[in-house]
Tab-separated table of C-alpha atoms in Angstrom:
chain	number	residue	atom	x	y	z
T	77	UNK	CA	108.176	76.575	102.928
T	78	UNK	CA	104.641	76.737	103.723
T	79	UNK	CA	101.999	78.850	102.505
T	80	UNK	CA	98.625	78.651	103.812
T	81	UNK	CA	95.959	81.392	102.900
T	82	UNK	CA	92.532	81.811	104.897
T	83	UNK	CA	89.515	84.055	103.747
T	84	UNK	CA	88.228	84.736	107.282
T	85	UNK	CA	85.685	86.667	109.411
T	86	UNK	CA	86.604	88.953	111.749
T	87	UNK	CA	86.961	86.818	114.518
T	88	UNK	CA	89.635	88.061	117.222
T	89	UNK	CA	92.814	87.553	114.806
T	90	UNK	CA	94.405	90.848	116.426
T	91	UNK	CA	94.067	89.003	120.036
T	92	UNK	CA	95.399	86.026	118.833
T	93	UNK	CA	98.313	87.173	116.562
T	94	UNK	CA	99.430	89.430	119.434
T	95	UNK	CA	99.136	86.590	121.672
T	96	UNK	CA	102.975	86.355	123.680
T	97	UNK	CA	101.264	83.343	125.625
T	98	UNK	CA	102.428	80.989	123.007
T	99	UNK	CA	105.094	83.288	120.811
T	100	UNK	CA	108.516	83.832	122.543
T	101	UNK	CA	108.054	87.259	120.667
T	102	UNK	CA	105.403	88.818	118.717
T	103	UNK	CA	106.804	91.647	116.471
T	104	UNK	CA	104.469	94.000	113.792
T	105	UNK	CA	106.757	94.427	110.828
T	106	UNK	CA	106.055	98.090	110.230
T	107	UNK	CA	108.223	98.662	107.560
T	108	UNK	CA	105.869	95.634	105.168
T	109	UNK	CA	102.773	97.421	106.707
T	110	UNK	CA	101.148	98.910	103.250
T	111	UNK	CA	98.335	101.329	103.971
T	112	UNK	CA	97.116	100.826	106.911
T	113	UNK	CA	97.203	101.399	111.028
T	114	UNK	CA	100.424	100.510	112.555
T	115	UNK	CA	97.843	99.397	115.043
T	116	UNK	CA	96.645	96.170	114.703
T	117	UNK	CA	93.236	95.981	116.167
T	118	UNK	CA	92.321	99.163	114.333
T	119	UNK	CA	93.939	97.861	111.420
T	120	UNK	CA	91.314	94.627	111.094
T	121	UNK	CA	88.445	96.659	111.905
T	122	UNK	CA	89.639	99.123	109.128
T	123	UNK	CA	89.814	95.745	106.843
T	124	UNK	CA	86.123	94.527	107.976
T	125	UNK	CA	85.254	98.319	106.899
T	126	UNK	CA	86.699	98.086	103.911
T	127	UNK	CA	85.208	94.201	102.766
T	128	UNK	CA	81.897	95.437	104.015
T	129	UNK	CA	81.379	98.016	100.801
T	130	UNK	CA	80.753	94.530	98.925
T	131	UNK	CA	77.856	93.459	99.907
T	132	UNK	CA	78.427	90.008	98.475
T	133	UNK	CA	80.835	89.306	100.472
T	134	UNK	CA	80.681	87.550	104.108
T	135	UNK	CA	84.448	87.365	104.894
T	136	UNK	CA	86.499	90.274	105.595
T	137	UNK	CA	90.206	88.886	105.734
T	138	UNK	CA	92.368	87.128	103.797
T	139	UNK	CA	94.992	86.155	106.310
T	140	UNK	CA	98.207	83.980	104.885
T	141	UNK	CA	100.698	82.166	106.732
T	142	UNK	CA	104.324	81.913	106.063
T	143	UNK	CA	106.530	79.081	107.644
T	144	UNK	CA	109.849	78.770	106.511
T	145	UNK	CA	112.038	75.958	106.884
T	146	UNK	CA	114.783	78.728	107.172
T	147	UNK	CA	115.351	82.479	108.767
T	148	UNK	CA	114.031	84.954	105.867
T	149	UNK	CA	116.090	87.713	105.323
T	150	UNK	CA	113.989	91.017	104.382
T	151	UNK	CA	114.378	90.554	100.747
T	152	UNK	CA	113.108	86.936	100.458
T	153	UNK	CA	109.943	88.534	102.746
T	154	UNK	CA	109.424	91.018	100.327
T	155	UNK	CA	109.460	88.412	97.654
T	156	UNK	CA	107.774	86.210	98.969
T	157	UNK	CA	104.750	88.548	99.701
T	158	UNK	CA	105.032	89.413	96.429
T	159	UNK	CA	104.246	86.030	95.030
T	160	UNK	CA	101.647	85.702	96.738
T	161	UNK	CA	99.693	88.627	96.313
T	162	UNK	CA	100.824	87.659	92.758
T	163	UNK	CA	98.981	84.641	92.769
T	164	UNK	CA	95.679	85.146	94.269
T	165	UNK	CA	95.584	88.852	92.204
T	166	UNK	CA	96.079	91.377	95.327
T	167	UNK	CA	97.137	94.078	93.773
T	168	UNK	CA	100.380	96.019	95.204
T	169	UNK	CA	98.511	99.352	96.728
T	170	UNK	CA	95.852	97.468	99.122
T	171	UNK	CA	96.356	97.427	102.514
T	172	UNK	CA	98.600	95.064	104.349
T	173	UNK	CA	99.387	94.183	107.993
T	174	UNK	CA	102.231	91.768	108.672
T	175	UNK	CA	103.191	89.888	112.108
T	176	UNK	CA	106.357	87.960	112.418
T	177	UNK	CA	106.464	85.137	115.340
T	178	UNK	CA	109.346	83.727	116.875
T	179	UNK	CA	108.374	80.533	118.935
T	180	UNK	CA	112.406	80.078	119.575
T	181	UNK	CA	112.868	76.452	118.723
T	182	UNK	CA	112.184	76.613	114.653
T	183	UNK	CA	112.560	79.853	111.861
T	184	UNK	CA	110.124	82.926	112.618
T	185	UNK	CA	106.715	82.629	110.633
T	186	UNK	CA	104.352	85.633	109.636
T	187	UNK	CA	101.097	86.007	109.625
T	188	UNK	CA	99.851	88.659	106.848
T	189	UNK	CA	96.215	90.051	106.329
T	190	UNK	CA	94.588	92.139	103.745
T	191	UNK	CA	90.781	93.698	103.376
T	192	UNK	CA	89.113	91.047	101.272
T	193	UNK	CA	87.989	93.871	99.224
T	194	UNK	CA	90.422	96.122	96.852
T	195	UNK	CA	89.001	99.526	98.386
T	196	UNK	CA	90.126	100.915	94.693
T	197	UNK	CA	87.749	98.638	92.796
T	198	UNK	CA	85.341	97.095	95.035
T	199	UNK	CA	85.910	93.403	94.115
T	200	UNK	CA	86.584	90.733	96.474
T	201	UNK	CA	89.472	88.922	95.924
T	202	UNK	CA	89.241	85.306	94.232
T	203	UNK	CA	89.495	82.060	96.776
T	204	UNK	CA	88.599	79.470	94.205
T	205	UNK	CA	91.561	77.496	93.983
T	206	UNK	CA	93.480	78.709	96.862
T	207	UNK	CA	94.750	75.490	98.020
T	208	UNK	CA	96.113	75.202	94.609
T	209	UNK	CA	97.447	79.004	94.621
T	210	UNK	CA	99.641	78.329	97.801
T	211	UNK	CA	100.860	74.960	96.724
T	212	UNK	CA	102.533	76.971	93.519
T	213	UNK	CA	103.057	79.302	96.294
T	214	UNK	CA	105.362	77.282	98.158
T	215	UNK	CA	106.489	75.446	95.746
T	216	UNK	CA	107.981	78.372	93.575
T	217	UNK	CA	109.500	79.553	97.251
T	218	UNK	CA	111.356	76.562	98.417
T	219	UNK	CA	112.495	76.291	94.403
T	220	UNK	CA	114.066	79.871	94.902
T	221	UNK	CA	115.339	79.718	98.516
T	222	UNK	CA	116.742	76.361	98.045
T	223	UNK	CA	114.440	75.097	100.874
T	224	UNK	CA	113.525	71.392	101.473
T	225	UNK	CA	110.698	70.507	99.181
């Protein structure tokens, strides 16, 4: 399993993870959707809104990518989102968008996003280390799904 997490600018991710150009299908997974629009364009500029009340901060998105080496059910979706907000301390009532992808000849991946900023508390959340954080990640993942390592 790979786990890849970005801390981004808004930048056009709602164009490109709705892109069917270069996704057999592009499906929002409403019922992971935490908080937020169902719509995803108004959901990023919702997120920018939201990272923009720290003024520290010049990212807006942290945006995570999950490639399986096998179909997820829902449960092992759940859990795996789980870990990860887990690991890089995204706590379990900020927003969340998530966007499956099914390119047809491998396992769906997702893209997920959240506001860089906990609207509850104002910080940012931590990227120091993140390469580290979705190593464990993935690790942990393929350890628990019985997934190549």
């Amino acid at each position: 399993m790979i786990s890849r997490t970005q801390f981004i600018a808004l930048d056009g991710q709602a164009a490109h993870l709705l892109n069917t150009d270069n996704n057999k299908r592009v499906l929002v997974r409403a019922e992971f959707v935490r908080n937020s629009p169902l719509d995803l364009l108004e959901a990023t500029r919702v997120f920018a809104a939201i990272a923009r009340t720290n003024l520290r901060t010049t990212r807006d998105l942290v945006h995570t990518k999950i490639s399986p080496a096998h179909t997820l059910s829902d449960a092992e979706l759940a859990h795996a989102l789980q870990l990860i907000e887990e690991a890089f301390g995204i706590a379990s009532t900020m927003p969340r968008f998530v966007v499956q992808h099914s390119k047809g000849d491998r396992p769906d991946h997702f893209h997920v996003l959240w506001p860089i900023v906990d609207p509850t508390t104002g910080r940012a959340v931590k990227s120091n280390d993140n390469f580290l954080q979705d190593e464990l990640v993935s690790r942990r993942l393929e350890l628990q799904f019985g997934e190549p390592i």
